[in-house]
Amino acid sequence: MPEDCLFCRIVAGEVPADVVHESGTAVAFRDANPQAPVHVLVVPRRHEPDLATLTRADADAASGVLRAIADVAEAEGVAGGYRIVLNTGASAGQSVFHVHAHVLGGRDLAWPPG
Ligand code: DGP
């Protein structure tokens, strides 16, 4: 685990977070800067910077993230309409380089996202 990775520290319980879901491969917690009534981050326990590296390194962990997204959407009551965002790379707005899926819902979501 990289010692300077914020999301590794949340997964390890070293940094407090509002955890809403956990599995053997993934952890989900509320975003500290929510952009919608439901805004949950789903991260793999394993540290990888983005979805491509995670999928190539550990397909089970990648599918665990997808499963956790579905479980979170259902538990949060937004399974009928929500958005998944994986900002990948600084130019796309990624600021924490431990892969994470934003699960956004609870309001109408405009498209294109900008
Ligand atoms: P991104 O820009 O796609 O890398 O998203 C990073 C998200 O992480 C951003 O929406 C804010 C959130 N975030 C940053 N620091 C913390 C924290 O300490 N706790 C929680 N729960 N979320 C955080």
PDB file of N, CA and C in Angstrom, residues 15-100:
ATOM      1  N   VAL A  15      -8.044   6.653   7.881  1.00  0.00           N
ATOM      2  CA  VAL A  15      -8.680   7.962   7.671  1.00  0.00           C
ATOM      3  C   VAL A  15     -10.182   7.725   7.732  1.00  0.00           C
ATOM      4  N   PRO A  16     -10.907   8.492   8.568  1.00  0.00           N
ATOM      5  CA  PRO A  16     -12.344   8.270   8.685  1.00  0.00           C
ATOM      6  C   PRO A  16     -13.094   8.579   7.398  1.00  0.00           C
ATOM      7  N   ALA A  17     -14.128   7.795   7.148  1.00  0.00           N
ATOM      8  CA  ALA A  17     -15.002   8.022   5.998  1.00  0.00           C
ATOM      9  C   ALA A  17     -16.368   7.432   6.335  1.00  0.00           C
ATOM     10  N   ASP A  18     -17.385   7.941   5.642  1.00  0.00           N
ATOM     11  CA  ASP A  18     -18.749   7.431   5.831  1.00  0.00           C
ATOM     12  C   ASP A  18     -18.918   6.228   4.894  1.00  0.00           C
ATOM     13  N   VAL A  19     -18.511   5.067   5.383  1.00  0.00           N
ATOM     14  CA  VAL A  19     -18.534   3.850   4.564  1.00  0.00           C
ATOM     15  C   VAL A  19     -19.963   3.326   4.475  1.00  0.00           C
ATOM     16  N   VAL A  20     -20.422   3.075   3.236  1.00  0.00           N
ATOM     17  CA  VAL A  20     -21.798   2.606   3.043  1.00  0.00           C
ATOM     18  C   VAL A  20     -21.853   1.162   2.559  1.00  0.00           C
ATOM     19  N   HIS A  21     -20.723   0.619   2.130  1.00  0.00           N
ATOM     20  CA  HIS A  21     -20.735  -0.751   1.589  1.00  0.00           C
ATOM     21  C   HIS A  21     -19.307  -1.291   1.587  1.00  0.00           C
ATOM     22  N   GLU A  22     -19.187  -2.580   1.916  1.00  0.00           N
ATOM     23  CA  GLU A  22     -17.876  -3.227   1.858  1.00  0.00           C
ATOM     24  C   GLU A  22     -18.046  -4.630   1.319  1.00  0.00           C
ATOM     25  N   SER A  23     -17.072  -5.082   0.534  1.00  0.00           N
ATOM     26  CA  SER A  23     -17.018  -6.475   0.112  1.00  0.00           C
ATOM     27  C   SER A  23     -15.563  -6.918   0.249  1.00  0.00           C
ATOM     28  N   GLY A  24     -15.302  -8.116  -0.176  1.00  0.00           N
ATOM     29  CA  GLY A  24     -13.940  -8.608  -0.096  1.00  0.00           C
ATOM     30  C   GLY A  24     -12.982  -7.878  -0.996  1.00  0.00           C
ATOM     31  N   THR A  25     -13.520  -7.252  -2.040  1.00  0.00           N
ATOM     32  CA  THR A  25     -12.652  -6.604  -3.029  1.00  0.00           C
ATOM     33  C   THR A  25     -12.843  -5.094  -3.125  1.00  0.00           C
ATOM     34  N   ALA A  26     -13.926  -4.564  -2.578  1.00  0.00           N
ATOM     35  CA  ALA A  26     -14.231  -3.141  -2.776  1.00  0.00           C
ATOM     36  C   ALA A  26     -14.795  -2.502  -1.512  1.00  0.00           C
ATOM     37  N   VAL A  27     -14.619  -1.188  -1.441  1.00  0.00           N
ATOM     38  CA  VAL A  27     -15.172  -0.387  -0.342  1.00  0.00           C
ATOM     39  C   VAL A  27     -15.858   0.821  -0.970  1.00  0.00           C
ATOM     40  N   ALA A  28     -17.000   1.220  -0.408  1.00  0.00           N
ATOM     41  CA  ALA A  28     -17.741   2.381  -0.908  1.00  0.00           C
ATOM     42  C   ALA A  28     -17.992   3.342   0.241  1.00  0.00           C
ATOM     43  N   PHE A  29     -17.758   4.634  -0.026  1.00  0.00           N
ATOM     44  CA  PHE A  29     -17.938   5.655   1.013  1.00  0.00           C
ATOM     45  C   PHE A  29     -18.409   6.952   0.365  1.00  0.00           C
ATOM     46  N   ARG A  30     -19.072   7.784   1.158  1.00  0.00           N
ATOM     47  CA  ARG A  30     -19.634   9.025   0.612  1.00  0.00           C
ATOM     48  C   ARG A  30     -18.518  10.017   0.281  1.00  0.00           C
ATOM     49  N   ASP A  31     -18.690  10.686  -0.870  1.00  0.00           N
ATOM     50  CA  ASP A  31     -17.729  11.698  -1.297  1.00  0.00           C
ATOM     51  C   ASP A  31     -17.774  12.882  -0.329  1.00  0.00           C
ATOM     52  N   ALA A  32     -16.601  13.406   0.019  1.00  0.00           N
ATOM     53  CA  ALA A  32     -16.517  14.531   0.953  1.00  0.00           C
ATOM     54  C   ALA A  32     -17.029  15.830   0.333  1.00  0.00           C
ATOM     55  N   ASN A  33     -17.144  15.863  -0.993  1.00  0.00           N
ATOM     56  CA  ASN A  33     -17.593  17.069  -1.698  1.00  0.00           C
ATOM     57  C   ASN A  33     -18.708  16.683  -2.659  1.00  0.00           C
ATOM     58  N   PRO A  34     -19.881  16.323  -2.115  1.00  0.00           N
ATOM     59  CA  PRO A  34     -20.921  15.708  -2.948  1.00  0.00           C
ATOM     60  C   PRO A  34     -21.454  16.635  -4.025  1.00  0.00           C
ATOM     61  N   GLN A  35     -21.662  16.066  -5.205  1.00  0.00           N
ATOM     62  CA  GLN A  35     -22.177  16.800  -6.363  1.00  0.00           C
ATOM     63  C   GLN A  35     -23.616  16.420  -6.687  1.00  0.00           C
ATOM     64  N   ALA A  36     -24.210  15.589  -5.873  1.00  0.00           N
ATOM     65  CA  ALA A  36     -25.592  15.143  -6.060  1.00  0.00           C
ATOM     66  C   ALA A  36     -26.068  14.599  -4.709  1.00  0.00           C
ATOM     67  N   PRO A  37     -27.385  14.459  -4.525  1.00  0.00           N
ATOM     68  CA  PRO A  37     -27.875  13.929  -3.242  1.00  0.00           C
ATOM     69  C   PRO A  37     -27.260  12.577  -2.895  1.00  0.00           C
ATOM     70  N   VAL A  38     -27.040  11.740  -3.905  1.00  0.00           N
ATOM     71  CA  VAL A  38     -26.273  10.502  -3.717  1.00  0.00           C
ATOM     72  C   VAL A  38     -24.952  10.680  -4.451  1.00  0.00           C
ATOM     73  N   HIS A  39     -23.868  10.633  -3.726  1.00  0.00           N
ATOM     74  CA  HIS A  39     -22.532  10.715  -4.340  1.00  0.00           C
ATOM     75  C   HIS A  39     -21.600   9.832  -3.520  1.00  0.00           C
ATOM     76  N   VAL A  40     -21.427   8.631  -4.029  1.00  0.00           N
ATOM     77  CA  VAL A  40     -20.635   7.602  -3.332  1.00  0.00           C
ATOM     78  C   VAL A  40     -19.445   7.242  -4.209  1.00  0.00           C
ATOM     79  N   LEU A  41     -18.293   7.057  -3.581  1.00  0.00           N
ATOM     80  CA  LEU A  41     -17.097   6.600  -4.286  1.00  0.00           C
ATOM     81  C   LEU A  41     -16.918   5.107  -4.019  1.00  0.00           C
ATOM     82  N   VAL A  42     -16.715   4.338  -5.078  1.00  0.00           N
ATOM     83  CA  VAL A  42     -16.450   2.902  -4.959  1.00  0.00           C
ATOM     84  C   VAL A  42     -15.004   2.663  -5.362  1.00  0.00           C
ATOM     85  N   VAL A  43     -14.228   2.081  -4.473  1.00  0.00           N
ATOM     86  CA  VAL A  43     -12.798   1.859  -4.732  1.00  0.00           C
ATOM     87  C   VAL A  43     -12.463   0.385  -4.515  1.00  0.00           C
ATOM     88  N   PRO A  44     -11.514  -0.137  -5.277  1.00  0.00           N
ATOM     89  CA  PRO A  44     -11.022  -1.480  -4.964  1.00  0.00           C
ATOM     90  C   PRO A  44     -10.120  -1.422  -3.734  1.00  0.00           C
ATOM     91  N   ARG A  45     -10.080  -2.492  -2.983  1.00  0.00           N
ATOM     92  CA  ARG A  45      -9.134  -2.541  -1.860  1.00  0.00           C
ATOM     93  C   ARG A  45      -7.708  -2.484  -2.375  1.00  0.00           C
ATOM     94  N   ARG A  46      -7.493  -3.099  -3.524  1.00  0.00           N
ATOM     95  CA  ARG A  46      -6.160  -3.131  -4.122  1.00  0.00           C
ATOM     96  C   ARG A  46      -5.814  -1.764  -4.710  1.00  0.00           C
ATOM     97  N   HIS A  47      -4.613  -1.315  -4.473  1.00  0.00           N
ATOM     98  CA  HIS A  47      -4.201  -0.034  -5.045  1.00  0.00           C
ATOM     99  C   HIS A  47      -3.777  -0.203  -6.488  1.00  0.00           C
ATOM    100  N   GLU A  48      -4.512   0.465  -7.375  1.00  0.00           N
ATOM    101  CA  GLU A  48      -4.099   0.634  -8.767  1.00  0.00           C
ATOM    102  C   GLU A  48      -4.549   2.031  -9.158  1.00  0.00           C
ATOM    103  N   PRO A  49      -3.832   2.701 -10.033  1.00  0.00           N
ATOM    104  CA  PRO A  49      -4.162   4.099 -10.315  1.00  0.00           C
ATOM    105  C   PRO A  49      -5.425   4.301 -11.128  1.00  0.00           C
ATOM    106  N   ASP A  50      -5.751   3.356 -11.999  1.00  0.00           N
ATOM    107  CA  ASP A  50      -6.919   3.562 -12.869  1.00  0.00           C
ATOM    108  C   ASP A  50      -7.513   2.215 -13.264  1.00  0.00           C
ATOM    109  N   LEU A  51      -8.650   2.283 -13.970  1.00  0.00           N
ATOM    110  CA  LEU A  51      -9.388   1.052 -14.278  1.00  0.00           C
ATOM    111  C   LEU A  51      -8.599   0.124 -15.205  1.00  0.00           C
ATOM    112  N   ALA A  52      -7.838   0.692 -16.129  1.00  0.00           N
ATOM    113  CA  ALA A  52      -7.076  -0.150 -17.055  1.00  0.00           C
ATOM    114  C   ALA A  52      -6.043  -0.986 -16.303  1.00  0.00           C
ATOM    115  N   THR A  53      -5.308  -0.343 -15.418  1.00  0.00           N
ATOM    116  CA  THR A  53      -4.293  -1.111 -14.683  1.00  0.00           C
ATOM    117  C   THR A  53      -4.953  -2.106 -13.746  1.00  0.00           C
ATOM    118  N   LEU A  54      -6.061  -1.730 -13.130  1.00  0.00           N
ATOM    119  CA  LEU A  54      -6.745  -2.665 -12.236  1.00  0.00           C
ATOM    120  C   LEU A  54      -7.243  -3.885 -12.997  1.00  0.00           C
ATOM    121  N   THR A  55      -7.880  -3.646 -14.137  1.00  0.00           N
ATOM    122  CA  THR A  55      -8.463  -4.747 -14.903  1.00  0.00           C
ATOM    123  C   THR A  55      -7.384  -5.720 -15.374  1.00  0.00           C
ATOM    124  N   ARG A  56      -6.250  -5.163 -15.809  1.00  0.00           N
ATOM    125  CA  ARG A  56      -5.162  -6.029 -16.294  1.00  0.00           C
ATOM    126  C   ARG A  56      -4.469  -6.764 -15.161  1.00  0.00           C
ATOM    127  N   ALA A  57      -4.420  -6.124 -13.986  1.00  0.00           N
ATOM    128  CA  ALA A  57      -3.705  -6.736 -12.862  1.00  0.00           C
ATOM    129  C   ALA A  57      -4.580  -7.721 -12.087  1.00  0.00           C
ATOM    130  N   ASP A  58      -5.895  -7.451 -12.020  1.00  0.00           N
ATOM    131  CA  ASP A  58      -6.747  -8.227 -11.109  1.00  0.00           C
ATOM    132  C   ASP A  58      -8.203  -8.106 -11.586  1.00  0.00           C
ATOM    133  N   ALA A  59      -8.586  -8.983 -12.499  1.00  0.00           N
ATOM    134  CA  ALA A  59      -9.932  -8.905 -13.070  1.00  0.00           C
ATOM    135  C   ALA A  59     -11.005  -9.122 -12.004  1.00  0.00           C
ATOM    136  N   ASP A  60     -10.713  -9.919 -10.992  1.00  0.00           N
ATOM    137  CA  ASP A  60     -11.697 -10.136  -9.926  1.00  0.00           C
ATOM    138  C   ASP A  60     -11.954  -8.842  -9.156  1.00  0.00           C
ATOM    139  N   ALA A  61     -10.893  -8.094  -8.906  1.00  0.00           N
ATOM    140  CA  ALA A  61     -11.065  -6.820  -8.198  1.00  0.00           C
ATOM    141  C   ALA A  61     -11.868  -5.850  -9.060  1.00  0.00           C
ATOM    142  N   ALA A  62     -11.611  -5.844 -10.363  1.00  0.00           N
ATOM    143  CA  ALA A  62     -12.353  -4.953 -11.254  1.00  0.00           C
ATOM    144  C   ALA A  62     -13.832  -5.324 -11.269  1.00  0.00           C
ATOM    145  N   SER A  63     -14.128  -6.601 -11.367  1.00  0.00           N
ATOM    146  CA  SER A  63     -15.540  -6.991 -11.369  1.00  0.00           C
ATOM    147  C   SER A  63     -16.162  -6.753  -9.996  1.00  0.00           C
ATOM    148  N   GLY A  64     -15.349  -6.823  -8.954  1.00  0.00           N
ATOM    149  CA  GLY A  64     -15.857  -6.513  -7.615  1.00  0.00           C
ATOM    150  C   GLY A  64     -16.292  -5.067  -7.491  1.00  0.00           C
ATOM    151  N   VAL A  65     -15.588  -4.167  -8.173  1.00  0.00           N
ATOM    152  CA  VAL A  65     -15.991  -2.760  -8.186  1.00  0.00           C
ATOM    153  C   VAL A  65     -17.341  -2.618  -8.886  1.00  0.00           C
ATOM    154  N   LEU A  66     -17.501  -3.313 -10.013  1.00  0.00           N
ATOM    155  CA  LEU A  66     -18.778  -3.222 -10.742  1.00  0.00           C
ATOM    156  C   LEU A  66     -19.926  -3.775  -9.905  1.00  0.00           C
ATOM    157  N   ARG A  67     -19.679  -4.872  -9.239  1.00  0.00           N
ATOM    158  CA  ARG A  67     -20.708  -5.442  -8.376  1.00  0.00           C
ATOM    159  C   ARG A  67     -21.066  -4.478  -7.242  1.00  0.00           C
ATOM    160  N   ALA A  68     -20.038  -3.868  -6.662  1.00  0.00           N
ATOM    161  CA  ALA A  68     -20.281  -2.929  -5.558  1.00  0.00           C
ATOM    162  C   ALA A  68     -21.071  -1.716  -6.038  1.00  0.00           C
ATOM    163  N   ILE A  69     -20.794  -1.240  -7.264  1.00  0.00           N
ATOM    164  CA  ILE A  69     -21.569  -0.117  -7.821  1.00  0.00           C
ATOM    165  C   ILE A  69     -23.054  -0.491  -7.868  1.00  0.00           C
ATOM    166  N   ALA A  70     -23.343  -1.668  -8.377  1.00  0.00           N
ATOM    167  CA  ALA A  70     -24.742  -2.103  -8.470  1.00  0.00           C
ATOM    168  C   ALA A  70     -25.368  -2.206  -7.083  1.00  0.00           C
ATOM    169  N   ASP A  71     -24.631  -2.743  -6.131  1.00  0.00           N
ATOM    170  CA  ASP A  71     -25.164  -2.895  -4.769  1.00  0.00           C
ATOM    171  C   ASP A  71     -25.402  -1.532  -4.123  1.00  0.00           C
ATOM    172  N   VAL A  72     -24.469  -0.602  -4.329  1.00  0.00           N
ATOM    173  CA  VAL A  72     -24.622   0.740  -3.761  1.00  0.00           C
ATOM    174  C   VAL A  72     -25.825   1.440  -4.381  1.00  0.00           C
ATOM    175  N   ALA A  73     -25.959   1.366  -5.701  1.00  0.00           N
ATOM    176  CA  ALA A  73     -27.090   2.037  -6.366  1.00  0.00           C
ATOM    177  C   ALA A  73     -28.416   1.519  -5.815  1.00  0.00           C
ATOM    178  N   GLU A  74     -28.485   0.232  -5.605  1.00  0.00           N
ATOM    179  CA  GLU A  74     -29.720  -0.352  -5.062  1.00  0.00           C
ATOM    180  C   GLU A  74     -29.948   0.106  -3.628  1.00  0.00           C
ATOM    181  N   ALA A  75     -28.904   0.030  -2.816  1.00  0.00           N
ATOM    182  CA  ALA A  75     -29.039   0.389  -1.398  1.00  0.00           C
ATOM    183  C   ALA A  75     -29.369   1.869  -1.222  1.00  0.00           C
ATOM    184  N   GLU A  76     -28.880   2.711  -2.133  1.00  0.00           N
ATOM    185  CA  GLU A  76     -29.116   4.158  -2.028  1.00  0.00           C
ATOM    186  C   GLU A  76     -30.432   4.570  -2.676  1.00  0.00           C
ATOM    187  N   GLY A  77     -31.137   3.617  -3.300  1.00  0.00           N
ATOM    188  CA  GLY A  77     -32.441   3.902  -3.875  1.00  0.00           C
ATOM    189  C   GLY A  77     -32.408   4.592  -5.212  1.00  0.00           C
ATOM    190  N   VAL A  78     -31.274   4.464  -5.941  1.00  0.00           N
ATOM    191  CA  VAL A  78     -31.162   5.150  -7.234  1.00  0.00           C
ATOM    192  C   VAL A  78     -30.969   4.172  -8.394  1.00  0.00           C
ATOM    193  N   ALA A  79     -31.229   2.898  -8.167  1.00  0.00           N
ATOM    194  CA  ALA A  79     -30.937   1.894  -9.201  1.00  0.00           C
ATOM    195  C   ALA A  79     -31.658   2.187 -10.509  1.00  0.00           C
ATOM    196  N   GLY A  80     -32.761   2.929 -10.454  1.00  0.00           N
ATOM    197  CA  GLY A  80     -33.500   3.258 -11.673  1.00  0.00           C
ATOM    198  C   GLY A  80     -32.888   4.372 -12.499  1.00  0.00           C
ATOM    199  N   GLY A  81     -31.908   5.092 -11.944  1.00  0.00           N
ATOM    200  CA  GLY A  81     -31.289   6.183 -12.689  1.00  0.00           C
ATOM    201  C   GLY A  81     -30.112   6.771 -11.938  1.00  0.00           C
ATOM    202  N   TYR A  82     -28.941   6.496 -12.419  1.00  0.00           N
ATOM    203  CA  TYR A  82     -27.733   7.037 -11.783  1.00  0.00           C
ATOM    204  C   TYR A  82     -26.625   7.080 -12.817  1.00  0.00           C
ATOM    205  N   ARG A  83     -25.533   7.757 -12.454  1.00  0.00           N
ATOM    206  CA  ARG A  83     -24.390   7.882 -13.358  1.00  0.00           C
ATOM    207  C   ARG A  83     -23.134   7.388 -12.662  1.00  0.00           C
ATOM    208  N   ILE A  84     -22.316   6.679 -13.419  1.00  0.00           N
ATOM    209  CA  ILE A  84     -20.998   6.238 -12.944  1.00  0.00           C
ATOM    210  C   ILE A  84     -19.959   7.060 -13.689  1.00  0.00           C
ATOM    211  N   VAL A  85     -19.045   7.670 -12.943  1.00  0.00           N
ATOM    212  CA  VAL A  85     -17.960   8.452 -13.550  1.00  0.00           C
ATOM    213  C   VAL A  85     -16.635   7.917 -13.034  1.00  0.00           C
ATOM    214  N   LEU A  86     -15.738   7.627 -13.963  1.00  0.00           N
ATOM    215  CA  LEU A  86     -14.367   7.265 -13.586  1.00  0.00           C
ATOM    216  C   LEU A  86     -13.429   8.275 -14.246  1.00  0.00           C
ATOM    217  N   ASN A  87     -13.154   9.369 -13.565  1.00  0.00           N
ATOM    218  CA  ASN A  87     -12.192  10.330 -14.096  1.00  0.00           C
ATOM    219  C   ASN A  87     -10.846   9.626 -14.182  1.00  0.00           C
ATOM    220  N   THR A  88     -10.240   9.654 -15.350  1.00  0.00           N
ATOM    221  CA  THR A  88      -9.009   8.890 -15.576  1.00  0.00           C
ATOM    222  C   THR A  88      -7.946   9.818 -16.154  1.00  0.00           C
ATOM    223  N   GLY A  89      -6.963  10.150 -15.318  1.00  0.00           N
ATOM    224  CA  GLY A  89      -5.914  11.069 -15.724  1.00  0.00           C
ATOM    225  C   GLY A  89      -6.229  12.494 -15.280  1.00  0.00           C
ATOM    226  N   ALA A  90      -5.167  13.244 -15.004  1.00  0.00           N
ATOM    227  CA  ALA A  90      -5.341  14.605 -14.493  1.00  0.00           C
ATOM    228  C   ALA A  90      -6.141  15.480 -15.451  1.00  0.00           C
ATOM    229  N   SER A  91      -5.956  15.283 -16.757  1.00  0.00           N
ATOM    230  CA  SER A  91      -6.661  16.134 -17.716  1.00  0.00           C
ATOM    231  C   SER A  91      -8.157  15.867 -17.717  1.00  0.00           C
ATOM    232  N   ALA A  92      -8.570  14.724 -17.183  1.00  0.00           N
ATOM    233  CA  ALA A  92      -9.997  14.401 -17.076  1.00  0.00           C
ATOM    234  C   ALA A  92     -10.540  14.685 -15.681  1.00  0.00           C
ATOM    235  N   GLY A  93      -9.695  15.282 -14.826  1.00  0.00           N
ATOM    236  CA  GLY A  93     -10.171  15.670 -13.505  1.00  0.00           C
ATOM    237  C   GLY A  93      -9.839  14.700 -12.391  1.00  0.00           C
ATOM    238  N   GLN A  94      -9.050  13.659 -12.684  1.00  0.00           N
ATOM    239  CA  GLN A  94      -8.699  12.733 -11.603  1.00  0.00           C
ATOM    240  C   GLN A  94      -7.719  13.425 -10.652  1.00  0.00           C
ATOM    241  N   SER A  95      -8.056  13.415  -9.378  1.00  0.00           N
ATOM    242  CA  SER A  95      -7.199  14.072  -8.380  1.00  0.00           C
ATOM    243  C   SER A  95      -6.651  13.088  -7.360  1.00  0.00           C
ATOM    244  N   VAL A  96      -7.278  11.926  -7.244  1.00  0.00           N
ATOM    245  CA  VAL A  96      -6.786  10.875  -6.335  1.00  0.00           C
ATOM    246  C   VAL A  96      -6.457   9.672  -7.212  1.00  0.00           C
ATOM    247  N   PHE A  97      -5.194   9.251  -7.186  1.00  0.00           N
ATOM    248  CA  PHE A  97      -4.741   8.246  -8.153  1.00  0.00           C
ATOM    249  C   PHE A  97      -4.778   6.830  -7.574  1.00  0.00           C
ATOM    250  N   HIS A  98      -5.939   6.534  -7.024  1.00  0.00           N
ATOM    251  CA  HIS A  98      -6.374   5.184  -6.631  1.00  0.00           C
ATOM    252  C   HIS A  98      -7.735   5.070  -7.292  1.00  0.00           C
ATOM    253  N   VAL A  99      -7.855   4.143  -8.230  1.00  0.00           N
ATOM    254  CA  VAL A  99      -9.061   4.100  -9.055  1.00  0.00           C
ATOM    255  C   VAL A  99     -10.328   4.157  -8.200  1.00  0.00           C
ATOM    256  N   HIS A 100     -11.266   4.992  -8.638  1.00  0.00           N
ATOM    257  CA  HIS A 100     -12.527   5.132  -7.909  1.00  0.00           C
ATOM    258  C   HIS A 100     -13.633   5.481  -8.891  1.00  0.00           C
TER     259      HIS A 100
END
